[in-house]
Short mmCIF file of C-alpha atoms in Angstrom, two decimals:
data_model
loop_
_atom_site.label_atom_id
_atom_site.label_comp_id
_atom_site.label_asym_id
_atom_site.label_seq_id
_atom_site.Cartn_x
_atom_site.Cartn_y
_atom_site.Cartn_z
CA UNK A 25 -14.93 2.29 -18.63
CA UNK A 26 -13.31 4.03 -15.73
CA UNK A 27 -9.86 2.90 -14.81
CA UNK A 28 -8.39 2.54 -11.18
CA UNK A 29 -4.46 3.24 -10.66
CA UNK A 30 -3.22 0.96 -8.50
CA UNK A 31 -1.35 1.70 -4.87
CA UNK A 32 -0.85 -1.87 -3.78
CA UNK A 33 0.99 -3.28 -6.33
CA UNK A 34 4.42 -4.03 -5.40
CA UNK A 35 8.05 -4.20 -6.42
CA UNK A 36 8.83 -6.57 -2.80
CA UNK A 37 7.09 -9.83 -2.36
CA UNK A 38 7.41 -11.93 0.98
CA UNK A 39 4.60 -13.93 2.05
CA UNK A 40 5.76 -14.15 5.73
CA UNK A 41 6.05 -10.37 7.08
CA UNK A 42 8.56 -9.80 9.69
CA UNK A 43 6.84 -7.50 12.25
CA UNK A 44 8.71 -5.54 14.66
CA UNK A 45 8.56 -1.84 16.48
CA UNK A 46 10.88 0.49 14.86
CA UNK A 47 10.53 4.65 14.58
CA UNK A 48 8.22 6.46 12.19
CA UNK A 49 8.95 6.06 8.90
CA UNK A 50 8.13 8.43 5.73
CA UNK A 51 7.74 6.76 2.35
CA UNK A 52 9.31 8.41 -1.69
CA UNK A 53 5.43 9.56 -2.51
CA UNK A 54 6.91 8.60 -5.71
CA UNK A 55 6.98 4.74 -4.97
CA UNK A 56 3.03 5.01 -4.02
CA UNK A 57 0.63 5.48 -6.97
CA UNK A 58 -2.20 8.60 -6.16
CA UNK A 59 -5.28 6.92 -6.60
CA UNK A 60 -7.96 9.08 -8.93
CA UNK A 61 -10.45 9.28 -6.32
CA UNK A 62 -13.75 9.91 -8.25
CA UNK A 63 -16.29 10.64 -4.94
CA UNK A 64 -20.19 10.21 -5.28
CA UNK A 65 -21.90 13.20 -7.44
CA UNK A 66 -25.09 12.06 -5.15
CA UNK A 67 -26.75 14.93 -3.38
CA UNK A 68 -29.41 13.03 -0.99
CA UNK A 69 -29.04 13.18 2.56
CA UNK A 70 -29.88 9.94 4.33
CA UNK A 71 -30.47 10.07 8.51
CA UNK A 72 -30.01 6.95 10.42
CA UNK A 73 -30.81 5.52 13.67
CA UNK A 74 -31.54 1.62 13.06
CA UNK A 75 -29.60 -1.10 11.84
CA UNK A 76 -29.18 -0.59 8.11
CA UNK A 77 -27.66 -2.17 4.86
CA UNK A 78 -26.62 -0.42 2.11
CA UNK A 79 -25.88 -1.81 -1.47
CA UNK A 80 -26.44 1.17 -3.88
CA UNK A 81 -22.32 1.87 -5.52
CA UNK A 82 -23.33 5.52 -5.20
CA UNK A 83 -24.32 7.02 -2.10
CA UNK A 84 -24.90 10.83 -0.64
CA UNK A 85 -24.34 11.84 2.74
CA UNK A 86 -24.91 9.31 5.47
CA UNK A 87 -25.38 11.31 8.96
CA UNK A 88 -25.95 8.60 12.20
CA UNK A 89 -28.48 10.12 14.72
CA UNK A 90 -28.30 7.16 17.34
CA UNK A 91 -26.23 5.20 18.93
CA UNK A 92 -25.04 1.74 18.60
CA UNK A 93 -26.03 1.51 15.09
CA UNK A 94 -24.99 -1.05 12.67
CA UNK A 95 -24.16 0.11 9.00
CA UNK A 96 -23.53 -2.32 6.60
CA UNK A 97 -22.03 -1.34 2.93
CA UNK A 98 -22.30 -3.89 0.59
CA UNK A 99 -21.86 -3.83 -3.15
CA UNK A 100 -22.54 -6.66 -5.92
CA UNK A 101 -19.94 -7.99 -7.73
CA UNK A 102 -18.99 -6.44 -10.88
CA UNK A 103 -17.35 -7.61 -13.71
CA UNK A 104 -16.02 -4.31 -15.28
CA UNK A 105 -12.88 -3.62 -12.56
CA UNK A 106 -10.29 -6.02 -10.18
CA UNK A 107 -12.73 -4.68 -7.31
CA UNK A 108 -15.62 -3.78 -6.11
CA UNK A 109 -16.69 -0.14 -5.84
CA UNK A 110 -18.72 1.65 -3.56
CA UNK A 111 -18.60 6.09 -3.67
CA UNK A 112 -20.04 8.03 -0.93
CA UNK A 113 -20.10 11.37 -0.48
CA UNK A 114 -19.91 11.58 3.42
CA UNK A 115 -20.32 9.26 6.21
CA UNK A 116 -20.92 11.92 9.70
CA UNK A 117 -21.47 9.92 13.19
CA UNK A 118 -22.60 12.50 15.80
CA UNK A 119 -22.75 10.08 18.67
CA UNK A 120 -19.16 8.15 18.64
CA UNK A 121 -20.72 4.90 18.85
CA UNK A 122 -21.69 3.64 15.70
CA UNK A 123 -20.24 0.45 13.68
CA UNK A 124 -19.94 0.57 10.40
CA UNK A 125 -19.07 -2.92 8.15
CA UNK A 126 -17.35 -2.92 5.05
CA UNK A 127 -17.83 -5.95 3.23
CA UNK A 128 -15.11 -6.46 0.87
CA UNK A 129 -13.86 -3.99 -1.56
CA UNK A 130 -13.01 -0.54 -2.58
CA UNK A 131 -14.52 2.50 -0.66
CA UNK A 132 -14.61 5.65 -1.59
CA UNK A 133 -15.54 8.35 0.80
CA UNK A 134 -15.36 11.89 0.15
CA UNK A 135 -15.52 13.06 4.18
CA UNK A 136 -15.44 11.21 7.22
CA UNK A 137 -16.39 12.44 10.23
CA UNK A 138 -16.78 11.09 13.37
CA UNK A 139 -17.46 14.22 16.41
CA UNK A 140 -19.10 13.07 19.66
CA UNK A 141 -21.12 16.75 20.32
CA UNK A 142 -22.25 16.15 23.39
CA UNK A 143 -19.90 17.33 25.53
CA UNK A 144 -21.94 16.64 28.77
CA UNK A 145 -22.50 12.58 28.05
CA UNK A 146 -19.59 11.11 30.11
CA UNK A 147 -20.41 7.66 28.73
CA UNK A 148 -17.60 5.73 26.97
CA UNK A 149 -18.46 4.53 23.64
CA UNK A 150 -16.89 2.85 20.82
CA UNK A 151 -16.67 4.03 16.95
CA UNK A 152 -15.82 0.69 15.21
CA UNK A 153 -14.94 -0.54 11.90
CA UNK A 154 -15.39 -4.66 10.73
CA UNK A 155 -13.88 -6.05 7.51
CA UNK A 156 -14.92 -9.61 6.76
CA UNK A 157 -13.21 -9.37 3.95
CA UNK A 158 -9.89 -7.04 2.28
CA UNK A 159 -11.47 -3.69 2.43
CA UNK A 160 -9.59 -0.79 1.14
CA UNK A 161 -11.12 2.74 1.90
CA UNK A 162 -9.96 6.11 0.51
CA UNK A 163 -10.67 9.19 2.34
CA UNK A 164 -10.34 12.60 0.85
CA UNK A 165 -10.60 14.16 4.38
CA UNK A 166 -10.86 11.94 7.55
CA UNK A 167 -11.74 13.74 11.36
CA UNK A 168 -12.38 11.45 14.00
CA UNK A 169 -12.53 13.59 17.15
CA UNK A 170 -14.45 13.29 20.44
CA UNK A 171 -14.71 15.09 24.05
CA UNK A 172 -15.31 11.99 25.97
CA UNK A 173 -13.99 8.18 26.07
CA UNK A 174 -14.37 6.98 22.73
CA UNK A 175 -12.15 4.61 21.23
CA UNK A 176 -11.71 4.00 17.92
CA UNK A 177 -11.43 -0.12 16.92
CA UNK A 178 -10.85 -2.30 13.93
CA UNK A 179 -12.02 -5.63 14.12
CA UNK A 180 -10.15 -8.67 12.67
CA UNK A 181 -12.35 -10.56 10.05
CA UNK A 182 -14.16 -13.64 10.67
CA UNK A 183 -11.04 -16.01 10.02
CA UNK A 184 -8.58 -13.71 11.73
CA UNK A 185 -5.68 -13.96 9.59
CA UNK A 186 -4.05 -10.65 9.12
CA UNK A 187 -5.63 -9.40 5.84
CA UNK A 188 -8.00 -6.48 7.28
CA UNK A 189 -8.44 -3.10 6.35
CA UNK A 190 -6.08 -0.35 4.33
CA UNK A 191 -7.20 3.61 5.44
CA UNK A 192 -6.42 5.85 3.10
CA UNK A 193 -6.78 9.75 3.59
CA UNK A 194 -5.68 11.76 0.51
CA UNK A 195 -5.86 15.23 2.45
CA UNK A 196 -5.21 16.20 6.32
CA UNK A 197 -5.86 12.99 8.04
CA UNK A 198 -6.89 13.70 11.86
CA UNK A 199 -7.76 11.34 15.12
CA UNK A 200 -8.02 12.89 18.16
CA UNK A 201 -9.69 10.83 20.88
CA UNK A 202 -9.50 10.39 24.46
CA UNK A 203 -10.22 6.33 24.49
CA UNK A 204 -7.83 3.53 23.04
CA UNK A 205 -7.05 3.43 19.06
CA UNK A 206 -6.83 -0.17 18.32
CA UNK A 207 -7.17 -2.68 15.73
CA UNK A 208 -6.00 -5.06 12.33
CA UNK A 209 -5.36 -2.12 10.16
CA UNK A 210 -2.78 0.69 8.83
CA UNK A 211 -3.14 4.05 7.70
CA UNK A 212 -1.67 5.92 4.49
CA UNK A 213 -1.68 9.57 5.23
CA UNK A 214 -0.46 11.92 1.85
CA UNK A 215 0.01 15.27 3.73
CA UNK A 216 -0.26 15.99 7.78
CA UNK A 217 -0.94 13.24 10.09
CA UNK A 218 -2.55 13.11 13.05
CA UNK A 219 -2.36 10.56 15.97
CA UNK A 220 -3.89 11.02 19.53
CA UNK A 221 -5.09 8.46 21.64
CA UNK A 222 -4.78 6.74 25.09
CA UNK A 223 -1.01 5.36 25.77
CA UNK A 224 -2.67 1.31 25.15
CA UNK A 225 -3.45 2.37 21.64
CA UNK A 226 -1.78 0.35 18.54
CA UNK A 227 -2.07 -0.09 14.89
CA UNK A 228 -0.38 -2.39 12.83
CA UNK A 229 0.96 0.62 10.25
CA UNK A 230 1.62 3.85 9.45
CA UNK A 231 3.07 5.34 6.06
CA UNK A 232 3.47 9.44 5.61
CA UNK A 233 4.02 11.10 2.48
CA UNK A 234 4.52 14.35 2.42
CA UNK A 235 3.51 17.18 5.81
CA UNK A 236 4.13 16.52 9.16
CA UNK A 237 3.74 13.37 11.10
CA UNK A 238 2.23 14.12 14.81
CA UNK A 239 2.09 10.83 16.97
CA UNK A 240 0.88 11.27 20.02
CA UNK A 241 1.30 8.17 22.45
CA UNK A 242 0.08 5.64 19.56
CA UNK A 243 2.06 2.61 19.47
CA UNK A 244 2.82 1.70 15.91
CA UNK A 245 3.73 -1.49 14.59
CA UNK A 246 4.92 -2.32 10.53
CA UNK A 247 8.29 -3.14 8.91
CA UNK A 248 11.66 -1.68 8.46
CA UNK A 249 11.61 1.46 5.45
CA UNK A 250 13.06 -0.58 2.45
CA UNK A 251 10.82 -3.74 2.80
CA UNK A 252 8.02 -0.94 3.21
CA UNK A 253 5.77 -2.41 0.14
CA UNK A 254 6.08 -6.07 1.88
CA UNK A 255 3.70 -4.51 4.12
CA UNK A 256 1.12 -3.66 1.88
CA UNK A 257 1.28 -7.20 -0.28
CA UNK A 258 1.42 -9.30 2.80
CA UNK A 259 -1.73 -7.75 4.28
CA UNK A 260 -3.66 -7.77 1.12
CA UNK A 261 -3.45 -11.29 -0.06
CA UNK A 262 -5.89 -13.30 0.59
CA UNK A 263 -4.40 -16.66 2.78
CA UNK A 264 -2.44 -19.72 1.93
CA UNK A 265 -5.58 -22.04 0.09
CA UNK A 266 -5.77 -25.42 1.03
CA UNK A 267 -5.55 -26.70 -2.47
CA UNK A 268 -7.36 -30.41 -2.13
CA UNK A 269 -10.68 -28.04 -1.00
CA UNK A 270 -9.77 -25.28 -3.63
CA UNK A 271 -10.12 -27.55 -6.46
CA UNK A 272 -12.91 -29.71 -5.04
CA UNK A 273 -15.86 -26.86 -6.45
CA UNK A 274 -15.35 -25.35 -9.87
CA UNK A 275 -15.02 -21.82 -8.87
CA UNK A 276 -12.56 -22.38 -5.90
CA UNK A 277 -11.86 -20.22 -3.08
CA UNK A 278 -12.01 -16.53 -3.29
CA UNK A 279 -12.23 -15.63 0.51
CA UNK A 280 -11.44 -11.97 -0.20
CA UNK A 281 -14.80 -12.34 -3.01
CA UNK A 282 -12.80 -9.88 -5.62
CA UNK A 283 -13.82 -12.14 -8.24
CA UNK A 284 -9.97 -14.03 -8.64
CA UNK A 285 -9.30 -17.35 -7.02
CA UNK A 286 -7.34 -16.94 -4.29
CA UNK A 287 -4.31 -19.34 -5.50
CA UNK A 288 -4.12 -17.31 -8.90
CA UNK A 289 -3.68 -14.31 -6.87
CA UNK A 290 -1.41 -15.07 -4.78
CA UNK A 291 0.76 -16.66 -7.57
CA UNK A 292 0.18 -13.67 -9.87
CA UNK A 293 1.70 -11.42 -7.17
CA UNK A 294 4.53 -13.81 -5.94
CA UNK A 295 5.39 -14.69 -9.33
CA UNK A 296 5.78 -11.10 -11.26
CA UNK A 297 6.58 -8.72 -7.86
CA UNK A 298 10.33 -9.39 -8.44
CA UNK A 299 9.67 -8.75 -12.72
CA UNK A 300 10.52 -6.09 -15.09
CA UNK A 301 7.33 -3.88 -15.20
CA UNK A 302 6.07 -5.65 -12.32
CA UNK A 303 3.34 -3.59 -11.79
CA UNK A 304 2.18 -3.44 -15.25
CA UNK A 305 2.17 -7.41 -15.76
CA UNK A 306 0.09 -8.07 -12.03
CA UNK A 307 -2.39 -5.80 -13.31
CA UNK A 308 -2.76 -7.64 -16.96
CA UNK A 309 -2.45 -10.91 -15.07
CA UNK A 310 -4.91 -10.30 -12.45
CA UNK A 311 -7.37 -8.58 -14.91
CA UNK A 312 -7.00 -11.94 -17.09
CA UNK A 313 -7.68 -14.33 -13.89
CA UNK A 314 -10.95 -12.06 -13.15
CA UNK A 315 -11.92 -13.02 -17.15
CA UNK A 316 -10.92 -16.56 -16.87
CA UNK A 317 -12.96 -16.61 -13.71
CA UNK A 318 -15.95 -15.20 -15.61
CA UNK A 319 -15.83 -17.70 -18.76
CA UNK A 320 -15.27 -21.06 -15.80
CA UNK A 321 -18.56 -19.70 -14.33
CA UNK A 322 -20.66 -19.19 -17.49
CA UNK A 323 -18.11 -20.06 -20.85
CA UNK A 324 -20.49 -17.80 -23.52
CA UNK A 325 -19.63 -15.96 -26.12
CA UNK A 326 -21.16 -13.01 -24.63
CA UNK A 327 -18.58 -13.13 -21.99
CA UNK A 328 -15.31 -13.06 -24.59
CA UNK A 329 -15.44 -9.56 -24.30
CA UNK A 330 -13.48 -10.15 -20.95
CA UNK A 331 -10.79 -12.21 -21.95
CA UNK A 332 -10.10 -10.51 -24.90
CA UNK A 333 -9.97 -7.19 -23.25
CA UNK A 334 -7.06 -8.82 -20.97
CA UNK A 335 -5.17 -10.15 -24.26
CA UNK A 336 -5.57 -6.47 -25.85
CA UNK A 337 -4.38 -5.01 -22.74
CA UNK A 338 -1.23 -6.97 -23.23
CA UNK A 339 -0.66 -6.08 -26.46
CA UNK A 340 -1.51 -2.74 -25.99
CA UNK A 341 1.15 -2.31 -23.59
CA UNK A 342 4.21 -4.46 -25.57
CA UNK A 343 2.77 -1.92 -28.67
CA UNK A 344 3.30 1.28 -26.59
CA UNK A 345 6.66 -0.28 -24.94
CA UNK A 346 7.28 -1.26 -28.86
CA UNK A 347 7.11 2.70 -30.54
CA UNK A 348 8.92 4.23 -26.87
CA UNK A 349 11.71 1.69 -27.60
CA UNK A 350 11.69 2.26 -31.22
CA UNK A 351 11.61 -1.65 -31.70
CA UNK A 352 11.99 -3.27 -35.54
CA UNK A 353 9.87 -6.29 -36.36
CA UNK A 354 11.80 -8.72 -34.93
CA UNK A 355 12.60 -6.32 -31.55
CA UNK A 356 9.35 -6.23 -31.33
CA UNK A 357 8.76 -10.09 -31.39
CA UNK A 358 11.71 -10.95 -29.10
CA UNK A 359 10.27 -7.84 -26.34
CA UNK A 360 6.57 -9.84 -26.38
CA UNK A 361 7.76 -13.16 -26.24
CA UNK A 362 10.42 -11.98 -22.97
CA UNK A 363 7.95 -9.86 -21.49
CA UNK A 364 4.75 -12.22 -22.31
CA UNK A 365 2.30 -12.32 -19.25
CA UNK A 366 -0.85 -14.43 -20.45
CA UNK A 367 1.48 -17.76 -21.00
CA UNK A 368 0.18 -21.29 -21.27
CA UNK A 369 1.86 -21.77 -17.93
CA UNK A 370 -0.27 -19.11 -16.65
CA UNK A 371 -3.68 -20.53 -18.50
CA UNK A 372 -2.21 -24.34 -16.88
CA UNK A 373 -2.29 -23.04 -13.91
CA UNK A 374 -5.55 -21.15 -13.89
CA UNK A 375 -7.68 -24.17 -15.66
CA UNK A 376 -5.95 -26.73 -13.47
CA UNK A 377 -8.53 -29.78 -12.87
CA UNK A 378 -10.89 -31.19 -15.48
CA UNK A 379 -13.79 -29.40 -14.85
CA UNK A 380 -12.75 -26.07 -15.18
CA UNK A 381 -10.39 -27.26 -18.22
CA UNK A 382 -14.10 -28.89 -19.43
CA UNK A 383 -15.75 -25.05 -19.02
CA UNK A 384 -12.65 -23.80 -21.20
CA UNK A 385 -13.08 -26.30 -24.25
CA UNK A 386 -17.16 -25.48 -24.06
CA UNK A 387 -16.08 -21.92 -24.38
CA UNK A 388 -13.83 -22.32 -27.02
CA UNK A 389 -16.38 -24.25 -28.87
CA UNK A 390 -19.22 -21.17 -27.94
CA UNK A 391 -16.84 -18.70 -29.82
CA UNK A 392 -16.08 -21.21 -33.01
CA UNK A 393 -17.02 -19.17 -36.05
CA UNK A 394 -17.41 -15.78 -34.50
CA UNK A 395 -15.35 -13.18 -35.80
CA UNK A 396 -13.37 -10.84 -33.56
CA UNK A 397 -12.01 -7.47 -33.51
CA UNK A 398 -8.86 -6.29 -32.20
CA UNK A 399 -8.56 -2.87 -29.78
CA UNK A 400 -4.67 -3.30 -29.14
CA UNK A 401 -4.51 1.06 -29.32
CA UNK A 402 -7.11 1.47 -27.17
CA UNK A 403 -6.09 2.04 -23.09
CA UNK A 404 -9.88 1.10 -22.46
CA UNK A 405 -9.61 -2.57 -22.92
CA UNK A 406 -7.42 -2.32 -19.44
CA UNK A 407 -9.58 -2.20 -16.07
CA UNK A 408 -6.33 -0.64 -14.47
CA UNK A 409 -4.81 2.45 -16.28
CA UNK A 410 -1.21 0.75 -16.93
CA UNK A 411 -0.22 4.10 -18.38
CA UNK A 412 0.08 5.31 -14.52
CA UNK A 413 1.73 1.80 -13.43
CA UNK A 414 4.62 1.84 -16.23
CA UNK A 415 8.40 2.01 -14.29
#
């Protein structure tokens, strides 16, 4: 099972972000988490000039031919990770007017490349970007350059609250346009950084690691250094539910379709941002919600694999924090019970009407008489490598 180390998990949790205009601001690359960014090993090269949808996780090089063409990237569910996954070896648009639409999800993109190369074409155009739901895309290198009026635009989603898109670019990150940058989104550059657009141009954020930070005329809007992580949180969560409609269907509300009802998500976060190994007991809680999720859709035994994954994971980690600390027996005991994420509080809250408490008692009864095996030393039972997340 691959394993995803986590940026957005943080130490600062305010649901109501403070916005305001202050200078540029460079970020501890400590605090941030390097994701292992595993592109697409897919060697086909794809040429498009329609309208096209694509759901394959991984993907070769995408070159656009035409203009005004819709891309759509769109992968299934899966149960094996907090979010979905889609690798892609390149995305190239050689006219500067293409859209492409992220659906919801993790993106992996080894090059992207946007270069208008027709120098004579006077035309404004538009390279554009839509996130109906939380996208997050990582970029190993990113280039979006043109000779003639091109903007570059983010849409909000579909229910405009502010939960849009996260860029990351892991190497040299680079936009150079003539037209307006604009839209619902922030960028994470890790070494130089590259802003150039008209003087209307403004993003909602900008965080630098390490090289130089170039802003050319690009208004920047996100929150003061030490509340820097708010940022991220607030514009990740999925909204405020409205909880008579959340509990009127049996899976709830999951507007940003990562597989976790949106109230456990946001309480998961909210509730253990402010903890000791904060990081470390989001990721075990949200990997448990996913499971709980799974077993209030379809309570089999087949699908106890899941939750007991996210109860190894725990242990796993008290059992490493346990040897590191040199804990005896009843060290050991008192750290678990202190430091215990997967509470009946937690399961309350999660299995909180009768028919999802109904789907836990038939699941129960699915898995009477079956005998299980523990994997408490094995990292694999976590979806997130907590190894990397550990303070």
């Amino acid at each position: 099972m691959k394993k995803i180390a986590l940026i957005l998990i943080s130490t600062i949790i305010s649901i109501s972000c403070n916005i305001y205009f202050p200078s540029a601001v460079s970020v501890d690359s400590k605090k941030l988490f390097l994701i292992n960014l595993k592109t697409s090993d897919n060697k086909k090269i794809l040429y498009i000039d329609k309208n096209t949808q694509i759901n394959s996780s991984n993907i070769g090089e995408i070159i656009v031919t035409k203009s005004n063409v819709k891309i759509t990237f769109k992968f299934p569910f899966t149960k094996n990770s907090l979010t979905n996954i889609q690798k892609i070896k390149k995305i190239e648009d050689k006219t500067g007017s293409v859209t492409l639409i992220f659906k919801g999800g993790d993106y992996y993109i080894e090059n992207l490349i946007v270069n208008d190369y027709d120098k004579q074409n006077s035309l404004k155009t538009t390279f554009k970007i839509k996130t109906p739901n939380n996208s997050r895309i990582f970029v190993k290198n990113c280039e979006i350059k043109n000779y003639k009026n091109t903007s570059f635009n983010v849409a909000l989603n579909k229910n405009n609250y502010p939960n849009a898109l996260l860029l990351y670019s892991l190497n040299n990150f680079k936009i150079d346009i003539k037209g307006q940058l604009l839209g619902n989104f922030y960028f994470y550059g890790y070494k130089d950084f590259y802003l150039k657009a008209n003087p209307n141009s403004l993003v909602k954020g900008a965080i630098h690691i390490d090289g130089k930070f170039i802003n050319d005329k690009v208004k920047i809007k996100y929150i003061k250094p030490k509340d820097m992580y708010k940022l991220v949180v607030c514009n990740t969560l999925p909204p405020r539910v409205n909880e008579k409609i959340n509990n009127q269907t049996l899976l709830g509300i999951d507007v940003n379709n990562n597989g976790i009802r949106d109230d456990i998500e946001r309480w998961v976060v909210k509730n253990y941002s402010k903890a000791k190994y904060s990081k470390v007991k989001i990721a075990i809680a949200l990997q448990y919600a996913k499971a709980a999720q799974i077993i209030i859709k379809n309570p089999t035994y087949e699908n106890s694999k899941y939750l007991d994954n996210a109860i190894d994971c725990q242990t796993y980690f008290e059992s490493k924090k346990a040897k590191k600390l040199r804990l005896n027996g009843y060290q050991f005991i008192k750290f678990a019970l202190k430091h215990d994420v997967i509470t009946s509080k937690f399961r309350d809250i999660i299995f909180n009407t009768n028919k999802r408490l109904k789907q836990y008692f038939k699941y129960n009864e699915e898995c009477s008489g079956h005998v299980f095996e523990s994997n408490i030393d094995d990292p694999n039972v976590c979806v997130i490598d907590i190894d990397k997340l550990e303070e």
